[in-house]
mmCIF file of C-alpha atoms in Angstrom:
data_model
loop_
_atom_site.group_PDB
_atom_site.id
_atom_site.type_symbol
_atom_site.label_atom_id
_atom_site.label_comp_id
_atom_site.label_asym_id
_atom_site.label_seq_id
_atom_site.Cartn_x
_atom_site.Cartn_y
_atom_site.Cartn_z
ATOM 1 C CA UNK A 5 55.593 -28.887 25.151
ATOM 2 C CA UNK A 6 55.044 -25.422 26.897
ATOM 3 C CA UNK A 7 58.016 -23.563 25.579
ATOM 4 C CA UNK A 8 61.199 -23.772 23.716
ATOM 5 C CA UNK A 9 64.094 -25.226 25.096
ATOM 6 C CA UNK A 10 67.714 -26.198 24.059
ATOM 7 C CA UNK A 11 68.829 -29.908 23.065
ATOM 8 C CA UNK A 12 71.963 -31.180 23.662
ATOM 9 C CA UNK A 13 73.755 -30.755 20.159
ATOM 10 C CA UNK A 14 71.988 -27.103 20.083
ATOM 11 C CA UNK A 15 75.437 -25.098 20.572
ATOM 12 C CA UNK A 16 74.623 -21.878 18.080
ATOM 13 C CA UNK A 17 72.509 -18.727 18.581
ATOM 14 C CA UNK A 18 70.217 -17.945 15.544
ATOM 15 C CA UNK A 19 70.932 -14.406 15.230
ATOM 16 C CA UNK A 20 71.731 -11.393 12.384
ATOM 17 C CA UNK A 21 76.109 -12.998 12.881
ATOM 18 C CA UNK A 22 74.472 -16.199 11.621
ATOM 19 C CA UNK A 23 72.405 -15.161 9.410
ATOM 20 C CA UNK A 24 74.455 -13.100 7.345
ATOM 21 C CA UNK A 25 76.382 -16.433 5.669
ATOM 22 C CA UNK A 26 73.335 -17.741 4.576
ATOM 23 C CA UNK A 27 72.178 -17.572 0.891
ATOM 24 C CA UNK A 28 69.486 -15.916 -0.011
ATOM 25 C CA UNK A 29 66.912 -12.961 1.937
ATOM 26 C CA UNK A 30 65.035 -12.325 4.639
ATOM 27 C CA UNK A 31 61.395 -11.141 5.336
ATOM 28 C CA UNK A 32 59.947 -10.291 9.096
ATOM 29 C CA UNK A 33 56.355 -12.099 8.828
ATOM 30 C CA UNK A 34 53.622 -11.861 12.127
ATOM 31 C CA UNK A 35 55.231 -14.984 13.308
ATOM 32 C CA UNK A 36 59.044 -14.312 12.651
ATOM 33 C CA UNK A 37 61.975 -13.887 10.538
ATOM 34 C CA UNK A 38 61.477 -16.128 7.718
ATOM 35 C CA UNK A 39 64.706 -17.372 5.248
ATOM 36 C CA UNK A 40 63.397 -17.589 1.741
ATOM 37 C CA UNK A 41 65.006 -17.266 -2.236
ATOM 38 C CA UNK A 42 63.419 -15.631 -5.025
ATOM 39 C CA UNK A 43 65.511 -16.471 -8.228
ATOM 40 C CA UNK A 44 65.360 -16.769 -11.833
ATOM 41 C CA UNK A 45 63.994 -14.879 -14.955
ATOM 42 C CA UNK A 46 62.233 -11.817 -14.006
ATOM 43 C CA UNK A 47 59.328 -12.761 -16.422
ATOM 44 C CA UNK A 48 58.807 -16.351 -15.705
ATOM 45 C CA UNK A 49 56.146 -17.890 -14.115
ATOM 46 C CA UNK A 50 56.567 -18.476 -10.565
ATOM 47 C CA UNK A 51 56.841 -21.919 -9.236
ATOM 48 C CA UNK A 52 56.705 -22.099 -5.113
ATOM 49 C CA UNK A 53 58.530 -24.695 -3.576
ATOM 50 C CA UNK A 54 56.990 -25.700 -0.318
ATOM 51 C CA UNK A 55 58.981 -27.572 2.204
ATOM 52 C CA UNK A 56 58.728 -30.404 4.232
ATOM 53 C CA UNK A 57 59.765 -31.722 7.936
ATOM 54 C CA UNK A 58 63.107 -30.853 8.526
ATOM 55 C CA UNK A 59 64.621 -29.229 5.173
ATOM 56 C CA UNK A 60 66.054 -26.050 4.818
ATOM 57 C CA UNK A 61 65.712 -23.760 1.357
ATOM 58 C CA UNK A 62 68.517 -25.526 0.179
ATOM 59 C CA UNK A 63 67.606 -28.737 -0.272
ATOM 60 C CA UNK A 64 65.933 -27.361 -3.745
ATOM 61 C CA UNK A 65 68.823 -25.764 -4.955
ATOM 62 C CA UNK A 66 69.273 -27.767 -8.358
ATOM 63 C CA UNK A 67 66.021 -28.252 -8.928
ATOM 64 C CA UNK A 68 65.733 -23.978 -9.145
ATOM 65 C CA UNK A 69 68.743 -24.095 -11.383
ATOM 66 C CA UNK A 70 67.070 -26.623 -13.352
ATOM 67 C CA UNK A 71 63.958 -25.013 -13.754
ATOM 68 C CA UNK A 72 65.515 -21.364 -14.014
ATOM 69 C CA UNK A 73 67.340 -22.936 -17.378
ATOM 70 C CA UNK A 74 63.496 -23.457 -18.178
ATOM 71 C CA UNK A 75 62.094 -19.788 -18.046
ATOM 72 C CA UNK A 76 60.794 -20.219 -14.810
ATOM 73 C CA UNK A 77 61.030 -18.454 -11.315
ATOM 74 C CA UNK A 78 61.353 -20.191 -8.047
ATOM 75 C CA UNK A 79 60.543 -19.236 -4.686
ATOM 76 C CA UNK A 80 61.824 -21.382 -1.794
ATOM 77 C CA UNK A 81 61.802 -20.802 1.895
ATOM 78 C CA UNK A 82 62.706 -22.394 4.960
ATOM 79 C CA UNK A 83 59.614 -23.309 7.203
ATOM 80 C CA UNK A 84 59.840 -21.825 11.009
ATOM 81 C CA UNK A 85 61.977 -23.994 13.018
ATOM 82 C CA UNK A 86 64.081 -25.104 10.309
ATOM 83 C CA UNK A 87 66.795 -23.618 8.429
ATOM 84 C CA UNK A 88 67.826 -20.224 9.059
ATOM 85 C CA UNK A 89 63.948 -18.828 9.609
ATOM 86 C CA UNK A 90 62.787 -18.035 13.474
ATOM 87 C CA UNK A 91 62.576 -20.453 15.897
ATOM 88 C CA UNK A 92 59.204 -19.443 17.427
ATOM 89 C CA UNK A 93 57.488 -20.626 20.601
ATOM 90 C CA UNK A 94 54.138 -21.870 20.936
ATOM 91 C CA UNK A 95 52.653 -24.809 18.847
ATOM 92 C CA UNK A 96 54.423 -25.871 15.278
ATOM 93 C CA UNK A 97 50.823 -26.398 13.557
ATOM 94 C CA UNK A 98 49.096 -25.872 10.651
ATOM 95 C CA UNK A 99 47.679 -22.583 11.002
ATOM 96 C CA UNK A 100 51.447 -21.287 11.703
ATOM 97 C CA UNK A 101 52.967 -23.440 8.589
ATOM 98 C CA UNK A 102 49.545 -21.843 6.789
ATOM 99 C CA UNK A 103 50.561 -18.150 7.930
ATOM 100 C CA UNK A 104 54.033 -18.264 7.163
ATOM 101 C CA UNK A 105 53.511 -19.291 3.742
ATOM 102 C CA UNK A 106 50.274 -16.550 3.062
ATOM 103 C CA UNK A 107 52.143 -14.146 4.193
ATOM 104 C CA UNK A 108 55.422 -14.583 2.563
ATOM 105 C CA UNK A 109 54.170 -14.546 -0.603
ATOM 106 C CA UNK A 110 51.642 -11.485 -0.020
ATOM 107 C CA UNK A 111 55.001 -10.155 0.462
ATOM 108 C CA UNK A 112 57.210 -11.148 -2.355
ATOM 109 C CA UNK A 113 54.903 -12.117 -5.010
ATOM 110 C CA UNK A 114 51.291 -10.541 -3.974
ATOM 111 C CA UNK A 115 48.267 -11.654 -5.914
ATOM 112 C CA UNK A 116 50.613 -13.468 -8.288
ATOM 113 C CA UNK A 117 49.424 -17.272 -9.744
ATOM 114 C CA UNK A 118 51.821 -19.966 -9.140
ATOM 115 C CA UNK A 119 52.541 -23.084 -9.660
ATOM 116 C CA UNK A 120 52.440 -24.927 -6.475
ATOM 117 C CA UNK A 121 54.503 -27.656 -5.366
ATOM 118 C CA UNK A 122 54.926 -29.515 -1.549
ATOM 119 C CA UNK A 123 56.506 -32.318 -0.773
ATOM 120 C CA UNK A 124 55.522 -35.018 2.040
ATOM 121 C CA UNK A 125 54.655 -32.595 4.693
ATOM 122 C CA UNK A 126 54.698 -29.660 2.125
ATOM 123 C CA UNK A 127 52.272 -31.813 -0.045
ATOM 124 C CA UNK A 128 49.821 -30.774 2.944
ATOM 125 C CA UNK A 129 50.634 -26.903 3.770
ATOM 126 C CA UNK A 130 50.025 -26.873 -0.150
ATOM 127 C CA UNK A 131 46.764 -28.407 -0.683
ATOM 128 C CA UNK A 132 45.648 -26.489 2.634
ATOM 129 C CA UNK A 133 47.202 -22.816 0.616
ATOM 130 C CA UNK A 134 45.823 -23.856 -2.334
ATOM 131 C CA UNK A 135 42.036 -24.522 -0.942
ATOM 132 C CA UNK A 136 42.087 -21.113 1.104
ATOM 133 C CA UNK A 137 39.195 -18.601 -0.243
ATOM 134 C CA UNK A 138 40.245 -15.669 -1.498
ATOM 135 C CA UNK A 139 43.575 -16.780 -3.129
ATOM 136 C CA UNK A 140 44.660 -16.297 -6.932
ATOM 137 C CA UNK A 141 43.620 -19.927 -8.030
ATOM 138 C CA UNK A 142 46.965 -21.542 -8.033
ATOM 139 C CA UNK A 143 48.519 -22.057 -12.313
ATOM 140 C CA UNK A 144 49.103 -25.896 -10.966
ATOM 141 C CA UNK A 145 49.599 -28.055 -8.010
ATOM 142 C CA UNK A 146 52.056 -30.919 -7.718
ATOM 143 C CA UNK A 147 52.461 -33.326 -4.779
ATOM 144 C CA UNK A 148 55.666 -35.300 -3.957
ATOM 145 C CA UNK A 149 55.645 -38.088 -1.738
ATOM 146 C CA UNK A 150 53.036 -36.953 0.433
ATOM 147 C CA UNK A 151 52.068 -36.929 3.683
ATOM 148 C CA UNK A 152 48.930 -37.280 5.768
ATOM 149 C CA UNK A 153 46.784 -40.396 5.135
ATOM 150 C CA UNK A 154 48.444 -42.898 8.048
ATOM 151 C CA UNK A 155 45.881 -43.975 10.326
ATOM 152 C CA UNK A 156 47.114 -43.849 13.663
ATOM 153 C CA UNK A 157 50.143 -41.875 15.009
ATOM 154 C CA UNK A 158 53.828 -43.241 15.416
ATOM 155 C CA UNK A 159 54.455 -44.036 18.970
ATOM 156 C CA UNK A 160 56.880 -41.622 19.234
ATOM 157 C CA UNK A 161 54.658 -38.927 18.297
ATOM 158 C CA UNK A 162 52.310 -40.310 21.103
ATOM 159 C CA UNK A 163 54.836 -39.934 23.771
ATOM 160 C CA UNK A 164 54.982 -36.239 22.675
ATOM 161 C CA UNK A 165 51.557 -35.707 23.963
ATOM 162 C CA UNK A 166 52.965 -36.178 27.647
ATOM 163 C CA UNK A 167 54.978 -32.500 28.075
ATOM 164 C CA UNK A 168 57.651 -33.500 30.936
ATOM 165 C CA UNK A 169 58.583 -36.556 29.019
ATOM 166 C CA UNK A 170 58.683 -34.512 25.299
ATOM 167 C CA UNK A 171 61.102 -31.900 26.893
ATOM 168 C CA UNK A 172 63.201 -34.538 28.502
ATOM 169 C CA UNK A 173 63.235 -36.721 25.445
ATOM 170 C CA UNK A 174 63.698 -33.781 23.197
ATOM 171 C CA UNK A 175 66.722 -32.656 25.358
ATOM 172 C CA UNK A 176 68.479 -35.907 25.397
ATOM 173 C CA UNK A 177 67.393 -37.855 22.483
ATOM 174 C CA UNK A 178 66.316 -35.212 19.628
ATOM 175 C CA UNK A 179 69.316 -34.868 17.451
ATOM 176 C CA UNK A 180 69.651 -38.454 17.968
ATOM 177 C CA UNK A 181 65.998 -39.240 16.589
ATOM 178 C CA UNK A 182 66.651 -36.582 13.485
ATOM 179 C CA UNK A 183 69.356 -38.476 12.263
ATOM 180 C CA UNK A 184 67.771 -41.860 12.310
ATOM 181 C CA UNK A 185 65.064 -40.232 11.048
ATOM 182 C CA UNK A 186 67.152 -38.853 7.455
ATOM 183 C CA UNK A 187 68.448 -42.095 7.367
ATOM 184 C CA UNK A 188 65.504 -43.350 6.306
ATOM 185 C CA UNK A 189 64.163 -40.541 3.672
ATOM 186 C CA UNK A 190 67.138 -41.395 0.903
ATOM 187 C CA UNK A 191 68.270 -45.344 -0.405
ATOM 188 C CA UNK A 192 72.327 -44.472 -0.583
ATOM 189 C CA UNK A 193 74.765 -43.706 1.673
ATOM 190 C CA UNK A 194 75.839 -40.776 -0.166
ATOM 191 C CA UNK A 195 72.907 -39.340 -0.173
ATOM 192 C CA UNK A 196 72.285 -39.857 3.519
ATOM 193 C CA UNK A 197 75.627 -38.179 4.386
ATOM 194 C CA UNK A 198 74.668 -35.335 2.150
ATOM 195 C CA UNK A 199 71.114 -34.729 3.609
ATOM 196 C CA UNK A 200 72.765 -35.116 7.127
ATOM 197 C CA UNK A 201 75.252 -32.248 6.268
ATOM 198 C CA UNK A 202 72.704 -29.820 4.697
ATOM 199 C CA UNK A 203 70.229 -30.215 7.455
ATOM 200 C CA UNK A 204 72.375 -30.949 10.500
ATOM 201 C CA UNK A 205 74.144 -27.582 10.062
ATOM 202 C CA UNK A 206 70.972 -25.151 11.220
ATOM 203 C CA UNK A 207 70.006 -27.956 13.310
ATOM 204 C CA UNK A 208 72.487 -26.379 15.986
ATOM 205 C CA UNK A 209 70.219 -23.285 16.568
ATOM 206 C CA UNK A 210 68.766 -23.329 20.055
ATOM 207 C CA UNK A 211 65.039 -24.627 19.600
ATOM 208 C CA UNK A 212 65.423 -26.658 16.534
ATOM 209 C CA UNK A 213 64.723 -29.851 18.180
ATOM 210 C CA UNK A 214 61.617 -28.365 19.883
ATOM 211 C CA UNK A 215 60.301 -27.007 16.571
ATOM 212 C CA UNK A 216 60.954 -30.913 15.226
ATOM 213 C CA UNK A 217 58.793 -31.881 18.323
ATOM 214 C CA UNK A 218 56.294 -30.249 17.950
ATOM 215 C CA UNK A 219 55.530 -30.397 14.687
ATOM 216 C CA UNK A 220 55.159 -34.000 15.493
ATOM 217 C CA UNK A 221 53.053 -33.501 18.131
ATOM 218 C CA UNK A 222 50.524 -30.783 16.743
ATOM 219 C CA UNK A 223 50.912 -30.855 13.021
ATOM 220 C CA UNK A 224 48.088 -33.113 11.554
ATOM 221 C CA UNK A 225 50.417 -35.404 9.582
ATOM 222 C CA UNK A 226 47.504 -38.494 9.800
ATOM 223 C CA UNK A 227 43.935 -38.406 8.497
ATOM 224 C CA UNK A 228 43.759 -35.614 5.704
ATOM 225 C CA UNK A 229 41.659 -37.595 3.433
ATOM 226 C CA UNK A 230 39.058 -34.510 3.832
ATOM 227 C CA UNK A 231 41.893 -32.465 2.812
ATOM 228 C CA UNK A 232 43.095 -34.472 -0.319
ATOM 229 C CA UNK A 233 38.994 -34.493 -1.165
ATOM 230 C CA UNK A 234 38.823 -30.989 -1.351
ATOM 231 C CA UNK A 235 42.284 -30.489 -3.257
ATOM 232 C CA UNK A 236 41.497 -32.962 -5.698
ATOM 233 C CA UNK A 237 38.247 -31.278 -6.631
ATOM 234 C CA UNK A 238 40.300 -28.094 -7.532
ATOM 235 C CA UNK A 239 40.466 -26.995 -10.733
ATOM 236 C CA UNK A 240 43.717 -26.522 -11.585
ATOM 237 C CA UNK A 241 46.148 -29.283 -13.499
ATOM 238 C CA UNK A 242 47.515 -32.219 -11.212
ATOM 239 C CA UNK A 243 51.011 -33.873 -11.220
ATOM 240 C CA UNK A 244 51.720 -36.364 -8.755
ATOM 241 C CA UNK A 245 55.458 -37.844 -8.229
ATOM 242 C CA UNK A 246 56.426 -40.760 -5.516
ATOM 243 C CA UNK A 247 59.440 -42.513 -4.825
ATOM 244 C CA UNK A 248 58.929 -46.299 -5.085
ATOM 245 C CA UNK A 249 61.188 -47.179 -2.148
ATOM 246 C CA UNK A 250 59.543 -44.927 -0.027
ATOM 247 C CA UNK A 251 59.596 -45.479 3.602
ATOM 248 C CA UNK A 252 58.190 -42.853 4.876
ATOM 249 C CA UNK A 253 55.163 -42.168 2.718
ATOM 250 C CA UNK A 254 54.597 -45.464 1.808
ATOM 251 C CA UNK A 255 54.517 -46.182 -1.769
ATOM 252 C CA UNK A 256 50.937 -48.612 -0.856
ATOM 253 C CA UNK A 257 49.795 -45.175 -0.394
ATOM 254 C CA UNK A 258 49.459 -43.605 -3.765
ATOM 255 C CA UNK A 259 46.472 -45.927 -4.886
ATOM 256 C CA UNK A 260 44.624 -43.381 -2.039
ATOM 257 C CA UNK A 261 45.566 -40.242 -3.246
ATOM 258 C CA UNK A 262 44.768 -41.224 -7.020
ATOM 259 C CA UNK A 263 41.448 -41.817 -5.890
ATOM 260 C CA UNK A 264 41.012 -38.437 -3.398
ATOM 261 C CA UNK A 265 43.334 -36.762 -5.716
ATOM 262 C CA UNK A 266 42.895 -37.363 -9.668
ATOM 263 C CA UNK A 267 46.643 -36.528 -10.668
ATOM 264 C CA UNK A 268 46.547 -35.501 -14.543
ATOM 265 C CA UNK A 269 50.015 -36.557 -14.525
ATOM 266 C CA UNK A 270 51.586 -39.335 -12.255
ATOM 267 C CA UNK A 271 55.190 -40.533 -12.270
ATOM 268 C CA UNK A 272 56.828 -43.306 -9.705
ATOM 269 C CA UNK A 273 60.760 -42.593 -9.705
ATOM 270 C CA UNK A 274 62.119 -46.585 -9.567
ATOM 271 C CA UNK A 275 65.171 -45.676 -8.333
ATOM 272 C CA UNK A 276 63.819 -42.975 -5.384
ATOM 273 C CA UNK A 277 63.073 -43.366 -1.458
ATOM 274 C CA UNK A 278 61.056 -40.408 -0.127
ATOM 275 C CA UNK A 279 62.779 -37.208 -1.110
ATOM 276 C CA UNK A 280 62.284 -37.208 -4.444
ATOM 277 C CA UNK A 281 63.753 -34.091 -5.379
ATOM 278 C CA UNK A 282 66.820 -34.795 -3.241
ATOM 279 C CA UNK A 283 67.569 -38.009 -4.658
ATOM 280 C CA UNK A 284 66.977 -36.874 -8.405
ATOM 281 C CA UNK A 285 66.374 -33.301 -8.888
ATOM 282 C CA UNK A 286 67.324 -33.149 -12.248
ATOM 283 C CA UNK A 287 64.877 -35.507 -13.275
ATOM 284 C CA UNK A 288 62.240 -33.892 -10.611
ATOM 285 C CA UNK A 289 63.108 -30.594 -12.661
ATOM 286 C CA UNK A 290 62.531 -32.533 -16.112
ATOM 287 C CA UNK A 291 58.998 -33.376 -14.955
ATOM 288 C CA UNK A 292 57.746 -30.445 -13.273
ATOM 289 C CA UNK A 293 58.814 -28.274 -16.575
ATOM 290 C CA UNK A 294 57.280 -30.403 -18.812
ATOM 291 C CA UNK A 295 54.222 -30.625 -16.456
ATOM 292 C CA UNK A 296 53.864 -26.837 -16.893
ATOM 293 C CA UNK A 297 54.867 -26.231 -20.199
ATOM 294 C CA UNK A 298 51.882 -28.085 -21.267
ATOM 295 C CA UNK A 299 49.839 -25.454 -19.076
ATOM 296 C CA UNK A 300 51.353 -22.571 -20.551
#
């Protein structure tokens, strides 16, 4: 995909008219405008939320009020493409994800230790911040449902690799592929309808579905076994949560990552799909502060 373009269902203009209902700050970064919160005690550690695929900073909401009611800080931020952060052209990789999040915090919370946490996509921008030289070694670093370890592309994702055909399909079919696509991340119908409605909303910026795309396309979302190797050999406490009716990280999965990544703490949700926090955030927030309150 050479450029941005707009999908049908794109109707809205990302601009300062738009941004100015949405919760939260703002931060110009090399790449962009990025959407981010900083909340919570002033004197708390500082736990960084790191997103995955398609959600905006607001799909953590109650897990920040959770953990706020804990004595911790949160930061959470909307990933390019997503949310109410830039729409930027050129490839939706790993070295932009990588940027964005190095350079957000050098600017809201420089040289500060945190406790990192990513989930399924996130799970890999994380381990991939955390293993950077030169970083404050992270206070902790918790995976959720992650991503990474299929084999072989969906065949979706190799149809992307042909440009023409990505634009076209992106144009025609995108919004139409993201909401099949949520309706597989949560088990009830009540929480599909509410992940639809928090993430279809920005999806109506012009070069959402092309972000999407592309992340598909040039993100590295199969064979990061290297990368699990070298974020397992860390040394920094572990915590590891999964879903058990997880769909889109498969749940025959986590056997891998306990072996490339020794979690010091590991908890299967019975009653989650893949977005964990989504699905049961107040439990996600029970876990994560009693994760770090041990570290403390």
């Amino acid at each position: 995909m050479s450029g941005t373009y707009v999908a049908k269902g794109e109707d809205r203009i990302l601009d300062e008219t738009a941004r100015a209902a949405a919760q939260g700050s703002f931060v110009p970064l090399s790449d962009g405008m990025t959407h981010y919160q900083l909340a919570g005690p002033d004197t708390g550690p500082l736990v960084l939320l790191t997103p995955g695929n398609t959600i905006p900073l607001g799909y953590w909401d109650a897990i920040a009020a959770d953990l706020h009611a804990h004595g911790l800080r949160t930061l959470a931020y909307s990933a390019y493409g997503r949310g109410w952060s830039d729409r930027v052209e050129g490839p939706y990789d790993q070295a932009l994800f990588l940027r964005q999040l190095s350079e957000l915090l050098d600017a809201v919370a420089p040289r500060e230790r945190v406790h990192v946490v990513g989930t399924s996509m996130g799970g890999l921008i994380a381990m991939a911040f955390a293993t950077q030289a030169g970083i404050p070694t992270p206070l902790s670093l918790t995976l959720i449902g992650p991503a990474g370890l299929a084999e072989q592309n969906q065949p979706l994702t190799r149809l992307l690799a042909v440009d023409p055909l990505a634009r076209l399909l992106g144009r025609l079919f995108g919004h139409r592929f993201l909401s099949s696509h949520l309706g597989h991340n949560v088990r009830t119908g009540e929480d599909t309808d509410r992940l639809r409605r928090l993430v279809g909303e920005p999806y109506r910026f012009h070069g959402s579905i092309y972000a999407l795309l592309s992340t598909l396309r040039d993100f590295p979302l199969i064979g990061q076994h290297d990368l699990y190797r070298r974020a397992g050999r860390l040394p920094v406490p572990k915590l590891l949560l999964w879903g058990k009716h997880d769909q889109v990280t498969p749940i025959e999965q986590l056997d891998t990552v306990r072996d490339l990544f020794p979690p010091d703490d590991l908890h299967v949700l019975d009653h989650c799909g893949h977005m964990v926090p989504f699905e049961d955030p107040h439990g996600t927030a029970r876990l994560l502060a009693t994760f770090f309150e041990k570290i403390n």
